[in-house]
Every structure is written in structure tokens, then in C-alpha cells.
Short mmCIF file of C-alpha atoms and ligand atoms in Angstrom, two decimals:
data_model
loop_
_atom_site.label_atom_id
_atom_site.label_comp_id
_atom_site.label_asym_id
_atom_site.label_seq_id
_atom_site.Cartn_x
_atom_site.Cartn_y
_atom_site.Cartn_z
CA MET A 1067 0.07 0.01 0.06
CA ALA A 1068 1.53 3.36 -1.11
CA THR A 1069 1.49 6.20 1.51
CA ARG A 1070 0.85 9.73 0.27
CA PRO A 1071 2.19 11.76 3.12
CA THR A 1072 1.75 15.63 3.25
CA PRO A 1073 4.68 17.17 1.39
CA LEU A 1074 6.53 18.97 4.40
CA LEU A 1075 6.50 15.73 6.46
CA SER A 1076 7.49 13.82 3.29
CA LEU A 1077 10.62 16.16 2.93
CA LEU A 1078 11.52 15.63 6.67
CA CYS A 1079 11.19 11.89 6.23
CA LEU A 1080 13.32 12.04 3.09
CA PHE A 1081 16.06 13.96 4.95
CA THR A 1082 16.08 11.47 7.89
CA LEU A 1083 16.19 8.73 5.23
CA LEU A 1084 19.24 10.29 3.56
CA PHE A 1085 20.78 10.80 6.99
CA SER A 1086 20.23 7.16 7.83
CA LEU A 1087 21.39 5.88 4.41
CA ALA A 1088 24.78 7.55 5.27
CA HIS A 1089 24.86 5.15 8.27
CA SER A 1090 23.80 2.23 6.02
CA GLU A 1091 20.52 1.80 7.88
CA LEU A 1092 17.28 2.03 6.14
CA CYS A 1093 14.98 2.58 9.19
CA ASN A 1094 13.96 6.19 9.88
CA PRO A 1095 16.09 7.10 13.03
CA THR A 1096 13.34 9.15 14.61
CA ASP A 1097 10.92 6.18 14.38
CA LYS A 1098 13.69 3.97 15.77
CA LYS A 1099 13.99 6.11 18.93
CA VAL A 1100 10.21 6.02 19.35
CA LEU A 1101 10.08 2.22 19.10
CA LEU A 1102 12.76 1.81 21.64
CA ARG A 1103 10.78 4.10 23.96
CA ILE A 1104 7.68 1.92 23.24
CA LYS A 1105 9.68 -1.12 24.22
CA ALA A 1106 10.90 0.37 27.48
CA ALA A 1107 7.30 1.50 28.26
CA LEU A 1108 6.20 -2.10 27.83
CA ASN A 1109 9.05 -3.21 30.21
CA ASN A 1110 11.21 -4.85 27.52
CA PRO A 1111 8.99 -7.75 26.78
CA TYR A 1112 10.39 -11.01 25.24
CA LEU A 1113 8.08 -10.46 22.30
CA LEU A 1114 10.21 -7.40 21.33
CA ALA A 1115 13.65 -9.07 21.84
CA SER A 1116 14.32 -8.35 18.09
CA TRP A 1117 14.11 -4.63 18.74
CA ASN A 1118 17.89 -4.35 19.26
CA PRO A 1119 19.29 -0.79 18.76
CA ALA A 1120 22.31 -2.43 16.85
CA ASN A 1121 19.97 -3.52 14.01
CA ASP A 1122 18.06 -1.79 11.32
CA CYS A 1123 14.53 -1.33 12.80
CA CYS A 1124 12.94 -2.15 9.46
CA ASP A 1125 14.07 -5.77 10.20
CA TRP A 1126 12.53 -5.82 13.71
CA TYR A 1127 9.63 -8.10 14.46
CA CYS A 1128 6.03 -6.69 14.80
CA VAL A 1129 6.76 -3.57 12.56
CA THR A 1130 7.11 -2.86 8.95
CA CYS A 1131 8.74 -0.03 7.06
CA ASP A 1132 7.26 1.84 4.00
CA SER A 1133 9.27 0.60 0.91
CA THR A 1134 10.17 3.98 -0.19
CA THR A 1135 10.33 6.32 2.80
CA HIS A 1136 11.45 3.67 5.30
CA CYS A 1137 9.16 5.21 7.88
CA ILE A 1138 7.40 2.66 10.22
CA ASN A 1139 3.96 2.14 8.63
CA SER A 1140 2.78 -0.90 10.76
CA LEU A 1141 2.94 -1.90 14.47
CA THR A 1142 1.37 -5.27 15.20
CA ILE A 1143 1.70 -6.64 18.72
CA PHE A 1144 -0.18 -9.78 19.51
CA SER A 1145 -0.12 -12.92 21.75
CA GLY A 1146 2.70 -11.88 23.86
CA LYS A 1147 3.47 -11.45 27.52
CA ILE A 1148 2.63 -7.72 27.55
CA SER A 1149 1.47 -5.95 30.67
CA GLY A 1150 0.37 -2.34 31.17
CA GLN A 1151 -1.16 0.23 29.13
CA ILE A 1152 -0.76 1.15 25.43
CA PRO A 1153 2.26 3.61 25.44
CA ALA A 1154 1.51 7.24 24.56
CA GLU A 1155 4.59 6.99 22.26
CA VAL A 1156 2.55 5.16 19.57
CA GLY A 1157 1.17 8.50 18.69
CA ASP A 1158 4.76 9.56 17.76
CA LEU A 1159 4.86 7.12 14.70
CA PRO A 1160 3.29 9.52 12.33
CA TYR A 1161 3.20 7.24 9.30
CA LEU A 1162 1.47 4.37 10.93
CA GLU A 1163 -1.27 2.96 8.71
CA THR A 1164 -1.75 -0.19 10.69
CA LEU A 1165 -1.91 -0.45 14.50
CA GLU A 1166 -2.77 -3.63 16.22
CA PHE A 1167 -2.84 -4.78 19.87
CA HIS A 1168 -4.41 -8.04 19.85
CA LYS A 1169 -4.83 -11.14 22.32
CA LEU A 1170 -3.04 -9.54 25.17
CA SER A 1171 -5.12 -10.17 28.23
CA ASN A 1172 -2.76 -8.07 30.50
CA LEU A 1173 -3.14 -4.89 28.41
CA THR A 1174 -5.19 -2.54 30.50
CA GLY A 1175 -6.22 1.01 30.93
CA PRO A 1176 -8.07 3.28 28.48
CA ILE A 1177 -7.75 3.56 24.66
CA GLN A 1178 -4.56 5.71 24.39
CA PRO A 1179 -5.61 9.26 23.29
CA ALA A 1180 -2.32 9.70 21.36
CA ILE A 1181 -3.84 7.33 18.82
CA ALA A 1182 -5.79 10.46 17.56
CA LYS A 1183 -2.59 11.77 16.09
CA LEU A 1184 -2.17 8.91 13.56
CA LYS A 1185 -3.78 10.60 10.58
CA HIS A 1186 -2.67 7.88 8.14
CA LEU A 1187 -4.19 5.10 10.05
CA SER A 1188 -6.43 2.80 8.01
CA PHE A 1189 -6.38 -0.40 10.16
CA LEU A 1190 -6.94 -0.20 13.84
CA ARG A 1191 -7.49 -3.40 15.94
CA LEU A 1192 -7.37 -3.38 19.80
CA SER A 1193 -9.07 -6.64 20.56
CA TRP A 1194 -9.02 -9.49 22.95
CA THR A 1195 -7.52 -7.33 25.61
CA ASN A 1196 -8.47 -5.88 28.92
CA LEU A 1197 -8.70 -2.30 27.74
CA SER A 1198 -11.45 -0.52 29.70
CA GLY A 1199 -13.07 2.87 29.75
CA PRO A 1200 -15.23 4.34 26.82
CA VAL A 1201 -14.96 4.09 23.06
CA PRO A 1202 -13.46 7.51 22.61
CA ASP A 1203 -15.02 10.15 20.55
CA PHE A 1204 -11.54 11.14 19.14
CA LEU A 1205 -11.41 8.08 17.05
CA SER A 1206 -13.82 9.64 14.59
CA LYS A 1207 -10.92 11.93 13.66
CA LEU A 1208 -9.15 9.03 12.01
CA LYS A 1209 -10.81 9.67 8.49
CA ASN A 1210 -8.76 7.08 6.79
CA LEU A 1211 -9.82 4.20 8.85
CA THR A 1212 -11.27 1.27 6.73
CA PHE A 1213 -11.10 -1.36 9.45
CA PHE A 1214 -11.89 -0.56 13.01
CA ASP A 1215 -11.95 -3.41 15.57
CA LEU A 1216 -12.42 -2.91 19.37
CA SER A 1217 -14.04 -6.22 19.99
CA PHE A 1218 -13.56 -8.58 22.91
CA ASN A 1219 -12.48 -5.98 25.44
CA ASP A 1220 -13.98 -4.42 28.61
CA LEU A 1221 -15.08 -1.11 27.09
CA SER A 1222 -18.15 0.46 28.66
CA GLY A 1223 -20.32 3.56 28.27
CA TYR A 1224 -22.21 4.79 25.22
CA ILE A 1225 -21.26 4.33 21.57
CA PRO A 1226 -20.14 7.83 20.29
CA PRO A 1227 -22.55 8.96 17.51
CA SER A 1228 -19.48 10.65 15.81
CA LEU A 1229 -18.21 7.29 14.49
CA SER A 1230 -20.66 7.47 11.70
CA LEU A 1231 -18.46 10.51 10.34
CA LEU A 1232 -15.79 7.96 9.41
CA PRO A 1233 -16.18 7.99 5.65
CA ASN A 1234 -14.17 4.92 4.55
CA LEU A 1235 -15.20 2.11 7.04
CA ASN A 1236 -15.42 -1.35 5.53
CA ALA A 1237 -16.05 -2.86 9.03
CA LEU A 1238 -16.88 -1.73 12.54
CA HIS A 1239 -16.47 -4.14 15.33
CA LEU A 1240 -17.60 -3.14 18.81
CA ASP A 1241 -18.91 -6.44 19.79
CA ARG A 1242 -18.15 -8.31 23.07
CA ASN A 1243 -17.65 -5.42 25.33
CA LYS A 1244 -19.95 -3.87 28.05
CA LEU A 1245 -21.38 -1.02 26.02
CA THR A 1246 -24.73 0.45 27.11
CA GLY A 1247 -27.16 2.92 25.91
CA PRO A 1248 -28.76 3.06 22.45
CA ILE A 1249 -27.31 2.43 18.94
CA PRO A 1250 -26.79 6.01 17.78
CA GLU A 1251 -29.25 7.28 15.27
CA SER A 1252 -26.37 8.60 13.28
CA PHE A 1253 -25.46 4.97 12.50
CA GLY A 1254 -28.14 5.22 9.74
CA LYS A 1255 -26.01 7.89 8.03
CA PHE A 1256 -22.63 6.32 7.15
CA THR A 1257 -21.59 7.52 3.74
CA LYS A 1258 -19.97 4.11 3.15
CA VAL A 1259 -21.85 1.53 4.89
CA PRO A 1260 -19.61 -0.73 7.01
CA ASP A 1261 -20.25 -4.26 8.24
CA LEU A 1262 -21.64 -3.67 11.67
CA TYR A 1263 -20.84 -5.87 14.68
CA LEU A 1264 -22.33 -4.68 18.05
CA SER A 1265 -23.24 -8.00 19.55
CA HIS A 1266 -22.60 -9.22 23.10
CA ASN A 1267 -22.98 -5.88 24.71
CA GLN A 1268 -25.84 -4.25 26.85
CA LEU A 1269 -27.21 -1.98 24.33
CA SER A 1270 -30.88 -0.95 24.79
CA GLY A 1271 -33.70 1.07 23.28
CA LYS A 1272 -34.87 0.57 19.65
CA ILE A 1273 -33.08 -0.07 16.51
CA PRO A 1274 -32.82 3.48 14.95
CA ALA A 1275 -35.38 4.17 12.33
CA SER A 1276 -32.55 5.67 10.18
CA PHE A 1277 -31.54 2.00 9.49
CA ALA A 1278 -34.16 1.90 6.90
CA ASN A 1279 -31.77 3.87 4.68
CA MET A 1280 -28.68 1.67 5.46
CA ASP A 1281 -27.97 -1.29 3.21
CA PHE A 1282 -25.63 -3.23 5.58
CA ASN A 1283 -24.04 -6.26 3.99
CA VAL A 1284 -23.49 -7.79 7.50
CA ILE A 1285 -25.24 -6.59 10.62
CA ASP A 1286 -24.98 -8.36 13.88
CA LEU A 1287 -26.72 -6.86 16.94
CA SER A 1288 -27.21 -10.04 18.77
CA ARG A 1289 -27.12 -10.53 22.60
CA ASN A 1290 -28.21 -7.07 23.61
CA LYS A 1291 -31.27 -5.62 25.09
CA LEU A 1292 -32.85 -4.08 22.07
CA GLU A 1293 -36.45 -3.78 21.83
CA GLY A 1294 -39.26 -2.76 19.47
CA ASP A 1295 -39.38 -3.25 15.65
CA ALA A 1296 -36.53 -4.63 13.61
CA SER A 1297 -38.22 -4.44 10.27
CA VAL A 1298 -36.07 -1.40 9.39
CA VAL A 1299 -33.18 -3.62 9.03
CA PHE A 1300 -34.69 -5.35 6.14
CA GLY A 1301 -36.26 -3.95 2.86
CA SER A 1302 -36.88 -5.57 -0.52
CA ASN A 1303 -34.40 -3.43 -2.30
CA LYS A 1304 -31.57 -3.90 0.00
CA THR A 1305 -28.63 -6.32 -0.66
CA THR A 1306 -27.98 -7.43 2.96
CA GLN A 1307 -26.69 -10.92 3.22
CA ILE A 1308 -26.22 -11.64 6.99
CA VAL A 1309 -28.50 -10.53 9.82
CA ASP A 1310 -28.17 -11.67 13.45
CA LEU A 1311 -30.67 -10.05 15.83
CA SER A 1312 -30.85 -12.93 18.17
CA ARG A 1313 -31.13 -12.80 22.05
CA ASN A 1314 -32.72 -9.40 22.22
CA LEU A 1315 -36.15 -8.06 23.36
CA LEU A 1316 -37.37 -7.41 19.81
CA GLN A 1317 -41.18 -7.32 19.18
CA PHE A 1318 -42.66 -7.10 15.69
CA ASP A 1319 -44.72 -8.83 13.23
CA LEU A 1320 -42.62 -11.04 10.96
CA SER A 1321 -45.33 -11.45 8.35
CA LYS A 1322 -44.91 -7.67 7.58
CA VAL A 1323 -41.15 -7.89 7.00
CA GLN A 1324 -39.95 -7.47 3.37
CA PHE A 1325 -36.78 -9.49 3.04
CA PRO A 1326 -33.94 -8.54 0.69
CA LYS A 1327 -33.49 -11.19 -2.01
CA SER A 1328 -29.73 -11.37 -1.23
CA LEU A 1329 -30.32 -12.68 2.40
CA THR A 1330 -28.30 -15.92 3.14
CA SER A 1331 -28.21 -16.04 6.94
CA LEU A 1332 -30.85 -14.87 9.36
CA ASP A 1333 -30.84 -15.46 13.13
CA LEU A 1334 -33.86 -14.11 15.21
CA ASN A 1335 -33.84 -16.73 17.91
CA HIS A 1336 -34.86 -15.63 21.50
CA ASN A 1337 -36.98 -12.50 20.88
CA ASN A 1338 -40.54 -11.79 21.13
CA ILE A 1339 -41.50 -11.90 17.42
CA THR A 1340 -45.09 -12.49 16.46
CA GLY A 1341 -46.99 -13.20 13.24
CA SER A 1342 -46.05 -16.13 10.84
CA ILE A 1343 -43.32 -16.93 8.47
CA PRO A 1344 -44.10 -15.17 5.17
CA VAL A 1345 -44.24 -17.18 1.97
CA GLU A 1346 -41.63 -14.86 0.44
CA MET A 1347 -39.09 -16.56 2.57
CA THR A 1348 -39.43 -19.71 0.35
CA LYS A 1349 -37.77 -17.57 -2.45
CA LEU A 1350 -34.72 -16.75 -0.44
CA ASN A 1351 -31.51 -18.73 -0.92
CA LEU A 1352 -31.04 -19.02 2.74
CA GLN A 1353 -27.99 -21.04 4.09
CA PHE A 1354 -28.85 -20.45 7.62
CA LEU A 1355 -32.15 -19.67 9.45
CA ASN A 1356 -33.08 -19.62 13.13
CA VAL A 1357 -36.30 -18.20 14.33
CA SER A 1358 -36.71 -20.40 17.45
CA TYR A 1359 -37.71 -19.09 20.92
CA ASN A 1360 -40.24 -16.45 19.54
CA ARG A 1361 -44.05 -16.16 19.54
CA LEU A 1362 -44.59 -17.23 15.84
CA CYS A 1363 -47.61 -19.07 14.66
CA GLY A 1364 -49.01 -20.82 11.67
CA GLN A 1365 -47.74 -23.19 9.02
CA ILE A 1366 -44.12 -23.08 7.95
CA PRO A 1367 -44.52 -22.36 4.15
CA VAL A 1368 -43.31 -25.18 1.99
CA GLY A 1369 -40.69 -24.51 -0.55
CA GLY A 1370 -37.20 -23.06 -1.07
CA LYS A 1371 -34.87 -23.97 1.75
CA LEU A 1372 -37.32 -23.76 4.59
CA GLN A 1373 -37.59 -27.59 4.90
CA SER A 1374 -33.88 -28.19 4.75
CA PHE A 1375 -33.31 -26.66 8.23
CA ASP A 1376 -33.26 -28.64 11.50
CA ASN A 1377 -36.47 -28.38 13.58
CA SER A 1378 -34.30 -26.46 16.26
CA SER A 1379 -34.39 -23.49 13.75
CA TYR A 1380 -38.13 -23.24 14.48
CA PHE A 1381 -38.87 -24.76 17.75
CA HIS A 1382 -40.07 -23.03 20.99
CA ASN A 1383 -42.55 -20.77 19.16
CA ARG A 1384 -46.27 -20.20 20.15
CA CYS A 1385 -47.82 -22.44 17.47
CA LEU A 1386 -45.58 -22.93 14.44
CA CYS A 1387 -46.31 -26.13 12.69
CA GLY A 1388 -45.53 -28.18 9.46
CA SER A 1389 -42.25 -29.59 8.26
CA PRO A 1390 -39.73 -29.73 9.74
CA LEU A 1391 -41.95 -29.38 12.85
CA PRO A 1392 -44.89 -31.73 13.44
CA SER A 1393 -47.68 -31.17 11.04
CA CYS A 1394 -50.41 -28.67 11.60
CA LYS A 1395 -53.65 -30.23 13.01
C1 NAG B 2243 -0.74 -11.58 33.13
O1 NAG B 2243 -0.39 -11.19 34.50
C2 NAG B 2243 -0.43 -12.22 35.38
C3 NAG B 2243 -0.17 -11.70 36.81
O2 NAG B 2243 0.93 -10.81 36.71
C4 NAG B 2243 0.63 -13.31 35.10
O3 NAG B 2243 0.62 -14.40 36.02
C5 NAG B 2243 0.35 -13.83 33.63
O4 NAG B 2243 1.25 -14.74 33.16
C6 NAG B 2243 0.22 -12.75 32.66
N1 NAG B 2243 -0.27 -13.14 31.44
C7 NAG B 2243 0.23 -12.80 30.24
C8 NAG B 2243 -0.31 -13.43 28.97
O5 NAG B 2243 0.97 -11.87 30.13
C1 NAG B 2244 -9.05 -8.83 32.84
O1 NAG B 2244 -8.88 -8.19 34.08
C2 NAG B 2244 -9.68 -8.75 35.08
C3 NAG B 2244 -9.52 -7.87 36.35
O2 NAG B 2244 -9.53 -6.52 35.95
C4 NAG B 2244 -9.26 -10.17 35.30
O3 NAG B 2244 -9.98 -10.72 36.33
C5 NAG B 2244 -9.31 -10.96 34.08
O4 NAG B 2244 -8.68 -12.20 34.33
C6 NAG B 2244 -8.59 -10.24 32.98
N1 NAG B 2244 -8.85 -10.96 31.73
C7 NAG B 2244 -8.05 -11.77 31.21
C8 NAG B 2244 -8.46 -12.40 30.01
O5 NAG B 2244 -6.92 -11.88 31.66
C1 NAG B 2245 -6.01 8.20 3.04
O1 NAG B 2245 -6.18 7.11 2.12
C2 NAG B 2245 -6.13 7.57 0.70
C3 NAG B 2245 -6.43 6.36 -0.12
O2 NAG B 2245 -5.68 5.26 0.25
C4 NAG B 2245 -4.81 8.21 0.45
O3 NAG B 2245 -4.75 8.70 -0.92
C5 NAG B 2245 -4.59 9.47 1.46
O4 NAG B 2245 -3.26 9.94 1.23
C6 NAG B 2245 -4.64 8.96 2.80
N1 NAG B 2245 -4.65 10.03 3.65
C7 NAG B 2245 -3.74 10.00 4.74
C8 NAG B 2245 -3.76 11.22 5.66
O5 NAG B 2245 -3.15 8.99 5.01
C1 NAG B 2246 -37.24 0.77 -2.77
O1 NAG B 2246 -38.00 0.60 -3.91
C2 NAG B 2246 -39.15 1.30 -3.99
C3 NAG B 2246 -40.01 0.82 -5.08
O2 NAG B 2246 -39.30 -0.09 -5.97
C4 NAG B 2246 -38.84 2.77 -4.05
O3 NAG B 2246 -40.05 3.47 -4.05
C5 NAG B 2246 -38.02 3.12 -2.82
O4 NAG B 2246 -37.58 4.38 -2.78
C6 NAG B 2246 -36.78 2.22 -2.69
N1 NAG B 2246 -36.16 2.49 -1.48
C7 NAG B 2246 -34.89 2.58 -1.41
C8 NAG B 2246 -34.36 2.80 -0.01
O5 NAG B 2246 -34.06 2.56 -2.30
C1 NAG B 2247 -43.27 -10.34 24.85
O1 NAG B 2247 -44.54 -9.57 24.50
C2 NAG B 2247 -45.45 -9.74 25.51
C3 NAG B 2247 -46.85 -9.03 24.79
O2 NAG B 2247 -46.54 -7.71 24.60
C4 NAG B 2247 -45.12 -9.23 26.81
O3 NAG B 2247 -46.09 -9.40 27.68
C5 NAG B 2247 -43.89 -10.03 27.29
O4 NAG B 2247 -43.42 -9.36 28.43
C6 NAG B 2247 -42.78 -9.89 26.28
N1 NAG B 2247 -41.70 -10.75 26.70
C7 NAG B 2247 -40.48 -10.33 26.60
C8 NAG B 2247 -39.39 -11.28 27.08
O5 NAG B 2247 -40.14 -9.19 26.24
C1 NAG B 2248 -31.35 -22.13 17.05
O1 NAG B 2248 -31.21 -21.40 18.21
C2 NAG B 2248 -31.62 -22.14 19.40
C3 NAG B 2248 -31.41 -21.22 20.57
O2 NAG B 2248 -30.13 -20.67 20.69
C4 NAG B 2248 -30.59 -23.31 19.48
O3 NAG B 2248 -31.05 -24.05 20.59
C5 NAG B 2248 -30.75 -24.10 18.30
O4 NAG B 2248 -29.90 -25.17 18.21
C6 NAG B 2248 -30.53 -23.30 17.04
N1 NAG B 2248 -30.78 -24.15 15.88
C7 NAG B 2248 -30.01 -23.93 14.78
C8 NAG B 2248 -30.24 -24.83 13.61
O5 NAG B 2248 -29.11 -23.09 14.79
C1 NAG B 2249 -36.91 -32.53 16.26
O1 NAG B 2249 -36.15 -33.52 15.75
C2 NAG B 2249 -35.67 -34.49 16.59
C3 NAG B 2249 -34.80 -35.57 15.89
O2 NAG B 2249 -35.36 -35.78 14.54
C4 NAG B 2249 -36.79 -35.24 17.43
O3 NAG B 2249 -36.29 -36.15 18.37
C5 NAG B 2249 -37.49 -34.04 18.19
O4 NAG B 2249 -38.67 -34.59 18.80
C6 NAG B 2249 -37.97 -33.02 17.14
N1 NAG B 2249 -38.57 -31.83 17.90
C7 NAG B 2249 -39.64 -31.28 17.63
C8 NAG B 2249 -40.08 -30.15 18.43
O5 NAG B 2249 -40.22 -31.38 16.59
#
């Protein structure tokens, strides 16, 4: 991936590059100093043993350099014995495009505010850690983010509505945290619609009406405390493929939902959904369906994939009947 740094910083980087070439080392010397400070801040973990000042830092583990500027463009730390907080010095690697702290159960504290300085960041993953505190508002300044993953942490508080201002997101993962409050209404206004993963939190309230305008490819809101109508997630002219709304408190009439033709996976189990299964569902090319543990009634329409599922896709409803459940009387 080519970087297009701003001209002034580019020149600075070029100067430091020329300087370092004179010392037959490619790595940007300023970046090298910053990395050594990061290593010290993390108490010199074994994972970073290759970060030896005697060697070219472009050859160190867990980092990569841009091939032309030789500035550090990626810092990827995972599955090591790392304890403590994310060092503020990560904000002093101005050309970072990828920043990842992953599977580090002893990584604690808040999401480091200095990350807001990383204007080139396109990939941010802070996941499977013990980071706590809020999902900070300042992350919405990182306009080049395409991949944003804060899943499997201890984050709490409300989801900042400003995240919908990120114009280039392909995916937004905030699942498996302790987030509370509603899904922001602004999440119906992404300019580029990301795959949205908000499952396993304690989100409450209604699914925003603005979702009627959002054509998510993947939307997973499962295992929250969402209530009310979910039909805004669907719509006959959307191209949505995967919908998981299971284990919420949703209450709406399934007969009135217009499903996108593109739908391949639908999980609605453990809600409070009424009505019956619409005949239109026989026209879908579903690979997965689970509507169990709701209050559905009536005959399961015959056709399409509907009889190919296990009876556990349908059981524990009020009075659903017909194959693969026992026949209607
Ligand atoms: C986390 O910290 C605990 C207590 O200090 C330690 O026993 C454990 O080995 C650490 N685990 C990792 C993966 O660093
Ligand atoms: C996260 O921290 C809590 C204490 O704050 C600790 O009980 C728990 O074991 C940690 N999680 C992991 C995966 O280490
Ligand atoms: C953001 O990404 C675009 C496309 O990859 C690139 O042209 C632009 O220079 C990037 N901006 C920053 C600040 O990195
Ligand atoms: C969906 O299609 C209907 C009629 O085909 C149209 O009136 C409506 O504006 C479309 N909605 C969206 C969100 O594109
Ligand atoms: C389901 O809806 C019924 C009727 O409105 C209500 O009495 C019941 O409390 C709801 N159950 C849940 C789990 O929300
Ligand atoms: C459907 O969901 C219920 C409840 O979680 C589960 O018991 C059942 O095995 C699931 N069936 C399928 C086919 O996923
Ligand atoms: C579901 O299928 C299994 C095995 O075919 C059967 O034992 C069970 O009674 C069925 N349950 C219902 C609710 O139809």
C-alpha cells in the first residue's frame, strides 16, 4: 500500500532517510527512537527481543517500514506477555497505517488518546485485551480508517455517535464489550456502509429508524437488550446478506417484513417476534435460519430452503407447525 504523506512531512522523512542511508541503515532514526521508547514503556517484553538498537529497525519483528520512505507504517503486537497500558509513544509514529494490539489479556487502561494523532491510520485493531473505559469520540478523527475493531475488551459507556463520520469504513467491530445505551441514530447515516458488529453488549432502546436507509452487508446486533421493531433492518431493495438479531427483546410482526433477495443468513432466535413466516421466505437462498424461541404461529411455508433446516431452527414458538416441525392439525 503506497502512502501519500503531506509534502512537508514527506521532506522531513526524506532527510532523515538520507541521513540514515549514510549510516547504511534504512530505518527512519526518529521512528527507531520512538520504538525503543515503546519497548521500554512495555518493560522490554520478550516479544520485542528483536528490537535491538544495533540492528536496522525495518528488520525488527512486529513492525514494517514503508518501502520508499522507510518510515514505520505498521505496528502489530499480539499474543505476547505484555502488561500495562498502550504507550502514548505510539502517537509519535506519524506514518502508521496499521496499529494492532491483539490477544493481550494483561493490556489494561483506556484507549490511548495519542492514537488520535495517527492521521494515516487505515487499520486499527485493539481486541481480545483488557482495555477499559469508553470508546473515545476522538477516534472519529481518523478519517482514513477502513477497518476498526475494538471487539473482545472491557469497554463501557455509550457508543459515540460521531463514529458515523468515518467516511471509509469497511467494518466496525464493537462486539463483546460492556457498552450500554442506544445504537446512535447517526449509524443510519454512514456515507460508506460498513459491516456492523455490535453483539454481546448491553445496548438498549430501539433499532434506529434511520437504519431503513442503511444497506448493511452484514449486521450483527445479537445478545443485547434491544426492543421494538426490527423491520427497518430489512427491505426488499437492500442487498443485505447476513443478519443476526438473536437474543434481544425485539417485538414485531414477521409477516410484515420485506426480506432482501440477497439474504443468506438470518438469526432471530430468542426475541418476542409475532406473526407467521411469510411465503416470500421460500424465495430466499438461505443457508442459515433460526427463528426459534419467539411467538410465531401458523404453518411453515413449503418450498425453497425452509424444509432443509433442523427443527431447532423453528422450535419453541407459540404455534408454528408443519415440516420440519410436526404437521399442523
Ligand atoms: C498476566 O499477568 C499475570 C499476573 O501478573 C501473570 O501471571 C500472567 O502470566 C500474565 N499473562 C500474560 C499473557 O502476560
Ligand atoms: C481482565 O482483568 C480482570 C481484572 O480486571 C481479570 O480478572 C481478568 O482475568 C482479565 N482478563 C483476562 C483475559 O486476563
Ligand atoms: C488516506 O487514504 C487515501 C487512499 O488510500 C490516500 O490517498 C490518502 O493519502 C490517505 N490520507 C492519509 C492522511 O493517509
Ligand atoms: C425501494 O424501492 C421502492 C419501489 O421499488 C422505491 O419506492 C423506494 O424508494 C426504494 N427504497 C430505497 C431505500 O431505495
Ligand atoms: C413479549 O411480549 C408480550 C406481549 O406484549 C409481553 O407481555 C412480554 O413481557 C414480552 N416478553 C419479553 C421477554 O419481552
Ligand atoms: C437455534 O437457536 C436455538 C437457541 O439458541 C438453539 O438451541 C438451536 O440449536 C439453534 N438451531 C440452529 C439450527 O441453529
Ligand atoms: C426434532 O427432531 C428430533 C430428531 O429428529 C426429534 O427427536 C424431536 O422430537 C423434534 N422436535 C420437535 C419439536 O419437533
